[in-house]
Amino acid sequence: MIRHSDNASESWKTLPWKQFRRNLFRLQKRIYKAILAGDRHKAMSLQKLILKSKAARLLAIRQVTQLNAGKKTAGIDGKKSLTFEERFELEELLQASSNDWKHQKLRSIPIPKKDGSTRMLKIPTMADRAWQCLAKYAIEPAHEALFHPRSYGFRMGRSAHDAQKVLFSNLRSKSSGIEKRVIELDIEKCFDRISHTTIMDNLIASKGIKAGIFRCLKAGVNPEFPEQGTPQGGVVSPLLANIALNGIESIHKYKSDGKTREPSIRYADDMVIILQREDDATEILERINQFLATRGMKISEKKTKITATTDGFDFLGWHFKVQNNGKFRCTPSVDNIKKFRQKVKAIVNCSNYGAKEKATRLAPIVRGWRNYHRFCKMDGSKNSLFHIETRAFKVFNKEAKQDYYSSKKLLDKAFPSVPYSENKFVNVKGNKSPYDGDIAYWSERNSKLYDGHTSRALKRQNHTCGHCGLKCISDERINLHHRDGNHSNWKIKNLIAVHESCHNYIHMGNREQQP
């Protein structure tokens, strides 16, 4: 065991992360192909190898302690982060216990919902998160081989934009979208009601992983429903929900041009079902309720709606509508715009920091919002943010006490532009998965998920990380690195696209990084 933090820090930084990724991906690819070939025994043997793999254990620890968004949220043990030395100690614990993992209790955090109710976010300890991540590495490729192609939430290589484009393809004028209706399906307390039996019966995993997952489910159980629920906040919870709900997309089918079509789009527990003129919505909802009942869930009658496409509906932060002339339109939803404006106003009106700091804080929020909606119809002052930019400019001009051009420069920094291309997103091909080994396809596709400088840098680098040289095919975010450290220097030679973890190590230098 390494006992000095300086040595531990240096040892952690110099680990062969590139080789670790290759080793893990090789095993995951073999699991995916084994399931496609119908060889579950081989897949489960390979899953055991992942639990025994030092590369997988260290990657899981790095993921939960350095890369995940909740890396600074503590579990019941109060640990918000781990030192480098503690990370090595956790790797030893995983090595000794990963095949018989005992899950600790969860820390509950109430989260208010927009309808006035609350949901409980249940946070595992850092050690439990690391084990869940390790288990996810083993389970995910097996189920990726079986997941329905119209399931887009919390899956590698798929996103909300895929769901958006499928709706466009089904509701545009060429598809007679004006004649159709949609079921806006809402599952009542989905994560709280999923049957443990359903999860365990459908889970493709070795005996050791299954035992650990079962203990994970029981650690977050609601005393009123001891056989139901997945802990919201766990690393593996979204995957378990996808496993339980897989197949719901195939309930409604219709034939067109001699082909059987399944016009359902699911993103985690949010779902839209497209209806033809002759479809019986009541009968379809009854079959869905029967499907959910066997899994401990039911449809929320209060929130589930049958809507004409000409009336419009909200899904994943967008408002979809077919106009009276048959033209399809997708715009940011009213609720989405409202939440975004509240975030921007809170920063613009804050008196705790000046104009320069406000511009720095606003930039990633505005860029993220515009990037998410870049395949929508975004003309008009509401979506162009004209009024809120005008307000920000007045505040900057007053606080910075500078001339017009200096304030305008701050405004341009705070509200970066993003190119828009309405309905131009390219859907993932059929059942393809990043685990299928088609590295050329996935690296090029992932490069297109980014905008502007990052996308162009990835293209120049042949879709590889500028630091480690690996293709950008994983779910890990890509960052844009300024070689000279000057974030105002946007010259091409100064910009390289790198994995988020690689970006962290570039900036670590000889000092210990705090996660």
Short mmCIF file of C-alpha atoms in Angstrom, two decimals:
data_model
loop_
_atom_site.label_atom_id
_atom_site.label_comp_id
_atom_site.label_asym_id
_atom_site.label_seq_id
_atom_site.Cartn_x
_atom_site.Cartn_y
_atom_site.Cartn_z
CA MET A 1 0.00 0.00 0.00
CA ILE A 2 1.24 3.50 -0.82
CA ARG A 3 1.36 5.56 2.39
CA HIS A 4 2.59 9.02 1.36
CA SER A 5 0.11 11.25 -0.40
CA ASP A 6 2.75 12.82 -2.65
CA ASN A 7 3.85 9.39 -3.87
CA ALA A 8 0.23 8.29 -4.17
CA SER A 9 -0.56 11.38 -6.20
CA GLU A 10 2.30 10.76 -8.61
CA SER A 11 1.51 7.03 -8.83
CA TRP A 12 -2.13 7.75 -9.62
CA LYS A 13 -1.32 10.27 -12.33
CA THR A 14 1.18 7.99 -14.04
CA LEU A 15 -1.06 4.91 -14.17
CA PRO A 16 -1.46 3.59 -17.74
CA TRP A 17 -5.02 4.89 -18.18
CA LYS A 18 -4.91 4.50 -21.94
CA GLN A 19 -4.12 0.80 -21.63
CA PHE A 20 -6.73 0.40 -18.89
CA ARG A 21 -9.43 1.72 -21.24
CA ARG A 22 -8.35 -0.62 -24.00
CA ASN A 23 -8.36 -3.63 -21.67
CA LEU A 24 -11.85 -2.85 -20.33
CA PHE A 25 -13.33 -2.11 -23.75
CA ARG A 26 -11.94 -5.37 -25.15
CA LEU A 27 -13.80 -7.35 -22.46
CA GLN A 28 -17.01 -5.32 -22.89
CA LYS A 29 -16.96 -5.85 -26.64
CA ARG A 30 -16.65 -9.61 -26.13
CA ILE A 31 -19.62 -9.60 -23.69
CA TYR A 32 -21.75 -7.71 -26.24
CA LYS A 33 -20.89 -10.15 -29.03
CA ALA A 34 -21.45 -13.19 -26.79
CA ILE A 35 -25.01 -12.05 -25.99
CA LEU A 36 -25.72 -11.39 -29.68
CA ALA A 37 -24.57 -14.93 -30.39
CA GLY A 38 -26.86 -16.26 -27.64
CA ASP A 39 -24.00 -17.43 -25.39
CA ARG A 40 -24.97 -16.13 -21.94
CA HIS A 41 -22.60 -18.50 -20.15
CA LYS A 42 -19.62 -16.98 -21.94
CA ALA A 43 -20.91 -13.46 -21.27
CA MET A 44 -21.16 -14.13 -17.54
CA SER A 45 -17.66 -15.62 -17.47
CA LEU A 46 -16.37 -12.43 -19.09
CA GLN A 47 -18.29 -10.36 -16.51
CA LYS A 48 -16.35 -12.15 -13.77
CA LEU A 49 -13.14 -11.13 -15.52
CA ILE A 50 -14.22 -7.48 -15.34
CA LEU A 51 -14.70 -7.78 -11.58
CA LYS A 52 -11.20 -9.25 -11.35
CA SER A 53 -9.69 -6.64 -13.66
CA LYS A 54 -7.49 -4.04 -11.97
CA ALA A 55 -7.98 -1.77 -14.99
CA ALA A 56 -11.79 -1.85 -14.54
CA ARG A 57 -11.56 -1.24 -10.79
CA LEU A 58 -9.28 1.79 -11.15
CA LEU A 59 -11.38 3.23 -13.99
CA ALA A 60 -14.54 2.85 -11.87
CA ILE A 61 -12.88 4.65 -8.95
CA ARG A 62 -11.67 7.44 -11.21
CA GLN A 63 -15.15 7.79 -12.73
CA VAL A 64 -16.98 8.29 -9.42
CA THR A 65 -14.29 10.34 -7.64
CA GLN A 66 -13.12 12.61 -10.46
CA LEU A 67 -15.53 12.66 -13.40
CA ASN A 68 -19.14 12.17 -12.27
CA ALA A 69 -21.24 15.27 -11.62
CA GLY A 70 -22.01 14.10 -8.06
CA LYS A 71 -18.37 13.55 -7.10
CA LYS A 72 -18.60 16.13 -4.27
CA THR A 73 -21.82 14.77 -2.76
CA ALA A 74 -21.28 12.69 0.37
CA GLY A 75 -23.04 9.49 1.40
CA ILE A 76 -23.81 8.47 5.00
CA ASP A 77 -20.07 8.24 5.76
CA GLY A 78 -19.66 12.00 5.11
CA LYS A 79 -16.89 11.54 2.52
CA LYS A 80 -17.20 14.10 -0.28
CA SER A 81 -13.96 13.15 -2.00
CA LEU A 82 -11.10 10.72 -1.70
CA THR A 83 -7.39 11.44 -1.52
CA PHE A 84 -5.15 9.61 -3.95
CA GLU A 85 -4.07 7.30 -1.15
CA GLU A 86 -7.71 6.50 -0.30
CA ARG A 87 -8.38 5.69 -3.96
CA PHE A 88 -5.65 3.04 -3.93
CA GLU A 89 -7.06 1.66 -0.66
CA LEU A 90 -10.54 1.49 -2.25
CA GLU A 91 -9.08 -0.44 -5.18
CA GLU A 92 -7.74 -3.01 -2.72
CA LEU A 93 -11.15 -3.23 -1.04
CA LEU A 94 -12.85 -3.80 -4.41
CA GLN A 95 -10.30 -6.48 -5.27
CA ALA A 96 -11.03 -8.33 -2.04
CA SER A 97 -14.82 -7.87 -1.90
CA SER A 98 -16.23 -7.09 -5.36
CA ASN A 99 -17.65 -10.60 -5.78
CA ASP A 100 -19.47 -10.41 -2.43
CA TRP A 101 -20.16 -6.70 -2.01
CA LYS A 102 -22.06 -5.54 1.10
CA HIS A 103 -23.92 -2.33 0.34
CA GLN A 104 -24.15 0.37 3.04
CA LYS A 105 -27.25 2.43 3.77
CA LEU A 106 -28.08 5.48 1.66
CA ARG A 107 -28.23 9.16 2.50
CA SER A 108 -31.63 10.65 1.60
CA ILE A 109 -31.94 14.16 0.15
CA PRO A 110 -35.42 15.59 -0.61
CA ILE A 111 -35.69 17.18 -4.07
CA PRO A 112 -38.71 19.43 -4.80
CA LYS A 113 -40.68 18.66 -7.98
CA LYS A 114 -42.50 21.22 -10.12
CA ASP A 115 -45.91 19.87 -9.06
CA GLY A 116 -45.15 20.76 -5.43
CA SER A 117 -44.31 17.23 -4.27
CA THR A 118 -40.84 15.95 -3.41
CA ARG A 119 -38.79 12.97 -4.48
CA MET A 120 -36.05 11.40 -2.41
CA LEU A 121 -32.58 11.33 -3.92
CA LYS A 122 -30.70 8.48 -2.25
CA ILE A 123 -26.92 8.84 -2.25
CA PRO A 124 -24.61 5.82 -1.81
CA THR A 125 -21.19 6.11 -0.22
CA MET A 126 -18.20 6.64 -2.51
CA ALA A 127 -17.17 2.99 -2.10
CA ASP A 128 -20.65 1.76 -3.05
CA ARG A 129 -20.66 4.10 -6.05
CA ALA A 130 -17.34 2.65 -7.20
CA TRP A 131 -18.71 -0.91 -6.93
CA GLN A 132 -21.88 0.06 -8.78
CA CYS A 133 -19.79 1.61 -11.55
CA LEU A 134 -17.70 -1.57 -11.76
CA ALA A 135 -20.88 -3.67 -11.94
CA LYS A 136 -22.26 -1.34 -14.62
CA TYR A 137 -19.13 -1.90 -16.73
CA ALA A 138 -19.97 -5.64 -16.68
CA ILE A 139 -23.78 -5.46 -17.04
CA GLU A 140 -24.23 -2.68 -19.60
CA PRO A 141 -22.70 -4.33 -22.71
CA ALA A 142 -24.78 -7.47 -22.14
CA HIS A 143 -28.04 -5.51 -22.13
CA GLU A 144 -26.98 -3.11 -24.89
CA ALA A 145 -27.19 -6.14 -27.17
CA LEU A 146 -30.87 -6.55 -26.24
CA PHE A 147 -32.23 -3.02 -25.71
CA HIS A 148 -34.89 -1.72 -28.10
CA PRO A 149 -33.49 0.73 -30.68
CA ARG A 150 -36.12 3.36 -29.75
CA SER A 151 -34.88 3.58 -26.15
CA TYR A 152 -32.64 6.65 -25.93
CA GLY A 153 -32.25 7.59 -22.25
CA PHE A 154 -29.06 6.87 -20.27
CA ARG A 155 -27.49 4.78 -23.01
CA MET A 156 -24.08 5.05 -24.61
CA GLY A 157 -24.20 6.49 -28.12
CA ARG A 158 -27.80 7.70 -27.80
CA SER A 159 -29.26 11.03 -26.72
CA ALA A 160 -32.39 13.16 -26.48
CA HIS A 161 -31.60 14.49 -29.96
CA ASP A 162 -32.19 11.00 -31.39
CA ALA A 163 -35.69 11.03 -29.88
CA GLN A 164 -36.25 14.55 -31.25
CA LYS A 165 -35.31 13.47 -34.78
CA VAL A 166 -37.53 10.36 -34.66
CA LEU A 167 -40.50 12.58 -33.81
CA PHE A 168 -39.64 14.84 -36.74
CA SER A 169 -39.44 11.83 -39.08
CA ASN A 170 -42.87 10.58 -37.95
CA LEU A 171 -44.71 13.90 -37.75
CA ARG A 172 -43.42 15.92 -40.70
CA SER A 173 -45.71 16.70 -43.63
CA LYS A 174 -44.27 13.84 -45.74
CA SER A 175 -45.42 11.41 -43.01
CA SER A 176 -48.90 12.99 -42.71
CA GLY A 177 -48.17 14.13 -39.18
CA ILE A 178 -51.20 16.42 -39.22
CA GLU A 179 -53.50 13.37 -39.10
CA LYS A 180 -51.80 11.74 -36.11
CA ARG A 181 -52.20 11.83 -32.34
CA VAL A 182 -49.74 11.05 -29.57
CA ILE A 183 -49.99 9.42 -26.17
CA GLU A 184 -47.90 11.37 -23.66
CA LEU A 185 -47.22 8.48 -21.30
CA ASP A 186 -46.29 9.05 -17.67
CA ILE A 187 -45.47 6.17 -15.34
CA GLU A 188 -46.50 6.85 -11.76
CA LYS A 189 -43.44 6.98 -9.46
CA CYS A 190 -41.50 4.78 -11.85
CA PHE A 191 -38.21 4.51 -9.96
CA ASP A 192 -40.02 3.98 -6.63
CA ARG A 193 -42.26 1.18 -7.90
CA ILE A 194 -40.07 -1.03 -10.12
CA SER A 195 -40.37 -4.62 -8.93
CA HIS A 196 -37.13 -6.10 -7.58
CA THR A 197 -38.22 -9.48 -8.91
CA THR A 198 -38.52 -8.05 -12.44
CA ILE A 199 -35.03 -6.57 -12.26
CA MET A 200 -33.42 -9.73 -10.88
CA ASP A 201 -35.26 -12.02 -13.33
CA ASN A 202 -34.19 -9.97 -16.34
CA LEU A 203 -30.66 -9.13 -15.20
CA ILE A 204 -27.88 -10.81 -17.17
CA ALA A 205 -25.09 -11.03 -14.63
CA SER A 206 -22.82 -13.42 -12.80
CA LYS A 207 -23.86 -14.69 -9.37
CA GLY A 208 -21.59 -12.25 -7.49
CA ILE A 209 -22.88 -9.21 -9.38
CA LYS A 210 -26.51 -10.28 -8.92
CA ALA A 211 -26.00 -10.62 -5.15
CA GLY A 212 -24.46 -7.13 -5.00
CA ILE A 213 -27.25 -5.59 -7.09
CA PHE A 214 -29.90 -7.22 -4.87
CA ARG A 215 -28.26 -5.73 -1.76
CA CYS A 216 -28.07 -2.37 -3.53
CA LEU A 217 -31.84 -2.49 -4.17
CA LYS A 218 -32.60 -3.45 -0.59
CA ALA A 219 -30.38 -0.66 0.79
CA GLY A 220 -32.62 1.99 -0.77
CA VAL A 221 -35.95 0.31 -0.14
CA ASN A 222 -39.08 2.15 0.97
CA PRO A 223 -40.47 0.35 4.10
CA GLU A 224 -43.99 0.69 2.65
CA PHE A 225 -42.93 -1.15 -0.54
CA PRO A 226 -40.12 -3.58 0.50
CA GLU A 227 -40.11 -5.42 -2.82
CA GLN A 228 -40.05 -2.36 -5.08
CA GLY A 229 -37.95 0.62 -6.13
CA THR A 230 -34.47 1.54 -7.29
CA PRO A 231 -32.46 4.17 -5.38
CA GLN A 232 -32.46 7.40 -7.40
CA GLY A 233 -28.91 8.69 -7.16
CA GLY A 234 -27.11 5.38 -7.65
CA VAL A 235 -24.71 4.92 -10.56
CA VAL A 236 -26.44 1.76 -11.76
CA SER A 237 -30.07 2.84 -11.16
CA PRO A 238 -30.83 4.23 -14.67
CA LEU A 239 -29.49 1.02 -16.24
CA LEU A 240 -31.69 -1.11 -13.96
CA ALA A 241 -34.74 0.99 -14.90
CA ASN A 242 -33.95 0.50 -18.60
CA ILE A 243 -33.69 -3.25 -18.03
CA ALA A 244 -37.10 -3.36 -16.30
CA LEU A 245 -38.86 -1.21 -18.95
CA ASN A 246 -37.25 -2.78 -22.02
CA GLY A 247 -39.94 -4.13 -24.32
CA ILE A 248 -42.58 -1.50 -23.62
CA GLU A 249 -41.60 0.12 -26.94
CA SER A 250 -42.87 -2.94 -28.85
CA ILE A 251 -46.41 -2.98 -27.40
CA HIS A 252 -47.91 -0.75 -30.10
CA LYS A 253 -47.23 -1.79 -33.68
CA TYR A 254 -48.76 -1.12 -37.08
CA LYS A 255 -48.05 -2.18 -40.66
CA SER A 256 -47.09 0.26 -43.40
CA ASP A 257 -45.67 -0.50 -46.84
CA GLY A 258 -45.52 -4.18 -45.91
CA LYS A 259 -43.30 -3.45 -42.87
CA THR A 260 -44.11 -3.71 -39.17
CA ARG A 261 -43.40 -0.40 -37.45
CA GLU A 262 -43.15 0.44 -33.75
CA PRO A 263 -43.88 4.18 -33.39
CA SER A 264 -42.86 4.57 -29.74
CA ILE A 265 -40.03 6.72 -28.38
CA ARG A 266 -38.76 6.21 -24.82
CA TYR A 267 -36.26 8.25 -22.85
CA ALA A 268 -35.84 6.54 -19.45
CA ASP A 269 -39.38 6.66 -17.96
CA ASP A 270 -40.64 9.38 -20.34
CA MET A 271 -42.43 8.04 -23.39
CA VAL A 272 -44.36 9.22 -26.44
CA ILE A 273 -46.45 6.84 -28.57
CA ILE A 274 -47.49 8.00 -32.04
CA LEU A 275 -50.99 6.97 -33.11
CA GLN A 276 -52.39 6.54 -36.59
CA ARG A 277 -55.91 7.75 -37.28
CA GLU A 278 -57.39 4.25 -36.86
CA ASP A 279 -55.51 3.28 -33.67
CA ASP A 280 -57.50 2.66 -30.49
CA ALA A 281 -55.70 4.64 -27.77
CA THR A 282 -57.73 3.06 -24.93
CA GLU A 283 -56.79 -0.47 -26.01
CA ILE A 284 -53.10 0.48 -26.33
CA LEU A 285 -53.07 2.05 -22.85
CA GLU A 286 -54.71 -1.07 -21.41
CA ARG A 287 -51.95 -3.28 -22.87
CA ILE A 288 -49.29 -0.92 -21.51
CA ASN A 289 -50.92 -1.03 -18.07
CA GLN A 290 -50.83 -4.84 -18.17
CA PHE A 291 -47.13 -4.72 -19.08
CA LEU A 292 -46.38 -2.30 -16.24
CA ALA A 293 -48.50 -4.22 -13.70
CA THR A 294 -46.24 -7.28 -14.03
CA ARG A 295 -43.36 -4.97 -13.11
CA GLY A 296 -45.01 -3.35 -10.11
CA MET A 297 -45.87 -0.09 -11.90
CA LYS A 298 -48.88 1.63 -13.41
CA ILE A 299 -49.77 4.53 -15.70
CA SER A 300 -50.37 7.91 -14.07
CA GLU A 301 -53.92 8.71 -15.16
CA LYS A 302 -53.47 12.31 -14.04
CA LYS A 303 -50.43 13.03 -16.25
CA THR A 304 -50.96 10.68 -19.22
CA LYS A 305 -52.65 12.49 -22.11
CA ILE A 306 -53.84 11.77 -25.65
CA THR A 307 -53.05 14.83 -27.76
CA ALA A 308 -53.63 15.83 -31.38
CA THR A 309 -50.33 16.75 -33.02
CA THR A 310 -51.90 20.05 -34.11
CA ASP A 311 -52.43 20.94 -30.42
CA GLY A 312 -48.77 20.36 -29.62
CA PHE A 313 -47.08 18.53 -26.73
CA ASP A 314 -43.96 18.81 -24.56
CA PHE A 315 -41.24 16.15 -24.40
CA LEU A 316 -37.65 16.34 -23.09
CA GLY A 317 -37.67 20.14 -22.79
CA TRP A 318 -39.08 20.73 -26.28
CA HIS A 319 -42.51 21.66 -27.61
CA PHE A 320 -43.54 19.67 -30.69
CA LYS A 321 -46.39 20.79 -32.91
CA VAL A 322 -47.75 20.20 -36.39
CA GLN A 323 -49.12 23.45 -37.77
CA ASN A 324 -52.38 23.71 -39.71
CA ASN A 325 -50.42 23.74 -42.98
CA GLY A 326 -48.83 20.38 -42.04
CA LYS A 327 -45.42 21.85 -41.22
CA PHE A 328 -43.63 20.28 -38.23
CA ARG A 329 -42.15 22.61 -35.63
CA CYS A 330 -39.97 21.97 -32.60
CA THR A 331 -39.12 24.78 -30.18
CA PRO A 332 -37.91 24.98 -26.55
CA SER A 333 -40.83 24.35 -24.20
CA VAL A 334 -42.25 27.15 -22.05
CA ASP A 335 -41.08 25.45 -18.83
CA ASN A 336 -37.60 24.93 -20.26
CA ILE A 337 -37.26 28.59 -21.25
CA LYS A 338 -38.60 29.71 -17.86
CA LYS A 339 -36.05 27.64 -15.90
CA PHE A 340 -33.21 28.79 -18.13
CA ARG A 341 -34.16 32.47 -17.77
CA GLN A 342 -34.33 32.09 -13.98
CA LYS A 343 -30.76 30.76 -13.95
CA VAL A 344 -29.49 33.59 -16.15
CA LYS A 345 -31.33 36.31 -14.20
CA ALA A 346 -30.01 34.98 -10.88
CA ILE A 347 -26.45 35.46 -12.13
CA VAL A 348 -27.03 38.81 -13.89
CA ASN A 349 -28.76 40.31 -10.83
CA CYS A 350 -26.36 38.86 -8.25
CA SER A 351 -24.43 41.49 -6.31
CA ASN A 352 -21.76 39.13 -4.96
CA TYR A 353 -19.49 39.37 -8.00
CA GLY A 354 -18.72 41.74 -10.84
CA ALA A 355 -19.36 41.82 -14.57
CA LYS A 356 -16.32 39.74 -15.56
CA GLU A 357 -17.20 36.95 -13.13
CA LYS A 358 -20.84 37.03 -14.27
CA ALA A 359 -19.78 36.66 -17.90
CA THR A 360 -17.57 33.69 -16.97
CA ARG A 361 -20.41 31.98 -15.08
CA LEU A 362 -23.02 32.66 -17.75
CA ALA A 363 -21.02 31.35 -20.73
CA PRO A 364 -21.31 27.57 -20.05
CA ILE A 365 -25.00 27.86 -19.08
CA VAL A 366 -25.94 29.79 -22.22
CA ARG A 367 -23.76 27.65 -24.49
CA GLY A 368 -25.25 24.45 -23.01
CA TRP A 369 -28.82 25.67 -23.47
CA ARG A 370 -28.26 26.83 -27.04
CA ASN A 371 -26.37 23.65 -27.87
CA TYR A 372 -29.23 21.48 -26.56
CA HIS A 373 -31.73 23.36 -28.75
CA ARG A 374 -29.54 23.71 -31.82
CA PHE A 375 -31.81 21.46 -33.93
CA CYS A 376 -34.95 23.49 -33.08
CA LYS A 377 -36.55 26.48 -34.75
CA MET A 378 -34.80 29.23 -32.80
CA ASP A 379 -35.67 32.48 -34.56
CA GLY A 380 -37.64 35.18 -32.74
CA SER A 381 -36.53 37.27 -29.75
CA LYS A 382 -37.82 34.72 -27.20
CA ASN A 383 -35.32 32.10 -28.32
CA SER A 384 -32.60 34.47 -29.50
CA LEU A 385 -32.49 35.86 -25.92
CA PHE A 386 -32.57 39.45 -27.21
CA HIS A 387 -34.34 40.93 -24.18
CA ILE A 388 -32.28 39.14 -21.56
CA GLU A 389 -29.06 40.05 -23.39
CA THR A 390 -30.14 43.69 -23.42
CA ARG A 391 -30.71 43.57 -19.67
CA ALA A 392 -27.31 41.91 -19.11
CA PHE A 393 -25.58 44.54 -21.25
CA LYS A 394 -27.02 47.36 -19.10
CA VAL A 395 -25.84 45.63 -15.92
CA PHE A 396 -22.36 44.95 -17.35
CA ASN A 397 -22.05 48.51 -18.59
CA LYS A 398 -22.96 49.87 -15.16
CA GLU A 399 -20.83 47.47 -13.09
CA ALA A 400 -17.74 47.38 -15.29
CA LYS A 401 -17.73 51.19 -15.58
CA GLN A 402 -16.21 50.79 -19.01
CA ASP A 403 -17.01 52.02 -22.49
CA TYR A 404 -19.55 50.49 -24.84
CA TYR A 405 -17.07 48.22 -26.61
CA SER A 406 -15.68 46.70 -23.39
CA SER A 407 -19.20 45.92 -22.17
CA LYS A 408 -20.10 44.47 -25.58
CA LYS A 409 -17.04 42.21 -25.38
CA LEU A 410 -18.21 40.92 -21.98
CA LEU A 411 -21.69 40.35 -23.40
CA ASP A 412 -20.30 38.30 -26.29
CA LYS A 413 -18.38 36.20 -23.78
CA ALA A 414 -21.45 35.67 -21.57
CA PHE A 415 -23.79 34.80 -24.48
CA PRO A 416 -21.72 32.72 -26.91
CA SER A 417 -23.40 31.95 -30.21
CA VAL A 418 -24.09 28.39 -31.37
CA PRO A 419 -24.95 27.53 -35.01
CA TYR A 420 -28.48 26.17 -35.55
CA SER A 421 -29.64 23.66 -38.14
CA GLU A 422 -33.32 22.85 -37.70
CA ASN A 423 -34.09 19.09 -37.83
CA LYS A 424 -30.63 18.29 -39.24
CA PHE A 425 -29.52 15.87 -36.52
CA VAL A 426 -28.49 12.44 -37.90
CA ASN A 427 -29.99 9.52 -35.98
CA VAL A 428 -27.93 6.60 -34.74
CA LYS A 429 -28.19 3.67 -37.15
CA GLY A 430 -30.70 1.02 -36.04
CA ASN A 431 -29.44 -1.23 -33.26
CA LYS A 432 -25.83 -0.04 -33.37
CA SER A 433 -23.96 0.19 -30.08
CA PRO A 434 -20.51 1.55 -29.14
CA TYR A 435 -19.74 -1.99 -27.96
CA ASP A 436 -20.05 -3.36 -31.50
CA GLY A 437 -16.42 -2.41 -32.21
CA ASP A 438 -17.15 -0.03 -35.11
CA ILE A 439 -14.69 2.54 -33.78
CA ALA A 440 -14.60 4.61 -36.99
CA TYR A 441 -18.39 5.11 -36.97
CA TRP A 442 -18.67 5.97 -33.27
CA SER A 443 -15.67 8.28 -33.05
CA GLU A 444 -16.87 10.29 -36.05
CA ARG A 445 -20.44 10.38 -34.73
CA ASN A 446 -19.37 11.51 -31.25
CA SER A 447 -17.30 14.30 -32.80
CA LYS A 448 -20.49 15.73 -34.31
CA LEU A 449 -22.16 15.95 -30.92
CA TYR A 450 -20.01 18.98 -30.14
CA ASP A 451 -20.20 22.46 -31.62
CA GLY A 452 -17.78 24.95 -33.11
CA HIS A 453 -14.14 24.78 -32.06
CA THR A 454 -14.43 21.40 -30.30
CA SER A 455 -15.99 19.69 -33.31
CA ARG A 456 -13.41 21.18 -35.67
CA ALA A 457 -10.55 20.20 -33.35
CA LEU A 458 -11.79 16.59 -33.21
CA LYS A 459 -12.01 16.51 -37.00
CA ARG A 460 -8.42 17.79 -37.30
CA GLN A 461 -7.31 15.12 -34.82
CA ASN A 462 -9.10 12.35 -36.75
CA HIS A 463 -11.63 12.00 -33.89
CA THR A 464 -8.95 11.08 -31.34
CA CYS A 465 -8.04 12.61 -27.97
CA GLY A 466 -5.18 15.09 -28.36
CA HIS A 467 -3.59 13.84 -25.13
CA CYS A 468 -3.97 10.04 -24.92
CA GLY A 469 -4.52 9.35 -28.63
CA LEU A 470 -7.56 7.09 -28.10
CA LYS A 471 -10.63 7.42 -30.30
CA CYS A 472 -13.45 9.42 -28.70
CA ILE A 473 -16.05 6.64 -28.49
CA SER A 474 -16.91 6.53 -24.78
CA ASP A 475 -19.51 8.50 -22.80
CA GLU A 476 -16.75 10.61 -21.30
CA ARG A 477 -17.11 14.29 -22.16
CA ILE A 478 -14.68 16.02 -24.50
CA ASN A 479 -13.05 19.28 -23.35
CA LEU A 480 -11.31 21.95 -25.39
CA HIS A 481 -7.80 22.65 -24.09
CA HIS A 482 -5.88 25.90 -24.69
CA ARG A 483 -2.23 24.93 -25.02
CA ASP A 484 -0.86 28.24 -23.73
CA GLY A 485 -3.40 28.52 -20.89
CA ASN A 486 -4.82 31.71 -22.37
CA HIS A 487 -8.59 31.20 -22.77
CA SER A 488 -8.79 34.32 -24.93
CA ASN A 489 -6.49 32.79 -27.55
CA TRP A 490 -8.74 30.94 -30.01
CA LYS A 491 -6.18 30.39 -32.72
CA ILE A 492 -6.39 26.93 -34.30
CA LYS A 493 -2.89 25.88 -33.25
CA ASN A 494 -3.70 26.71 -29.62
CA LEU A 495 -6.74 24.41 -29.39
CA ILE A 496 -6.85 20.64 -28.87
CA ALA A 497 -9.81 18.41 -27.98
CA VAL A 498 -9.16 16.01 -25.10
CA HIS A 499 -11.07 13.66 -22.81
CA GLU A 500 -12.24 15.34 -19.59
CA SER A 501 -9.98 13.07 -17.53
CA CYS A 502 -7.02 13.85 -19.79
CA HIS A 503 -7.80 17.56 -19.42
CA ASN A 504 -7.68 17.14 -15.64
CA TYR A 505 -4.25 15.50 -15.79
CA ILE A 506 -2.89 18.14 -18.17
CA HIS A 507 -3.70 20.83 -15.60
CA MET A 508 -2.61 18.84 -12.58
CA GLY A 509 1.08 19.37 -13.18
CA ASN A 510 2.98 18.34 -10.06
CA ARG A 511 0.24 19.23 -7.60
CA GLU A 512 -2.41 16.95 -6.21
CA GLN A 513 -5.81 17.38 -7.86
CA GLN A 514 -8.80 17.80 -5.60
CA PRO A 515 -11.78 16.03 -7.22
#
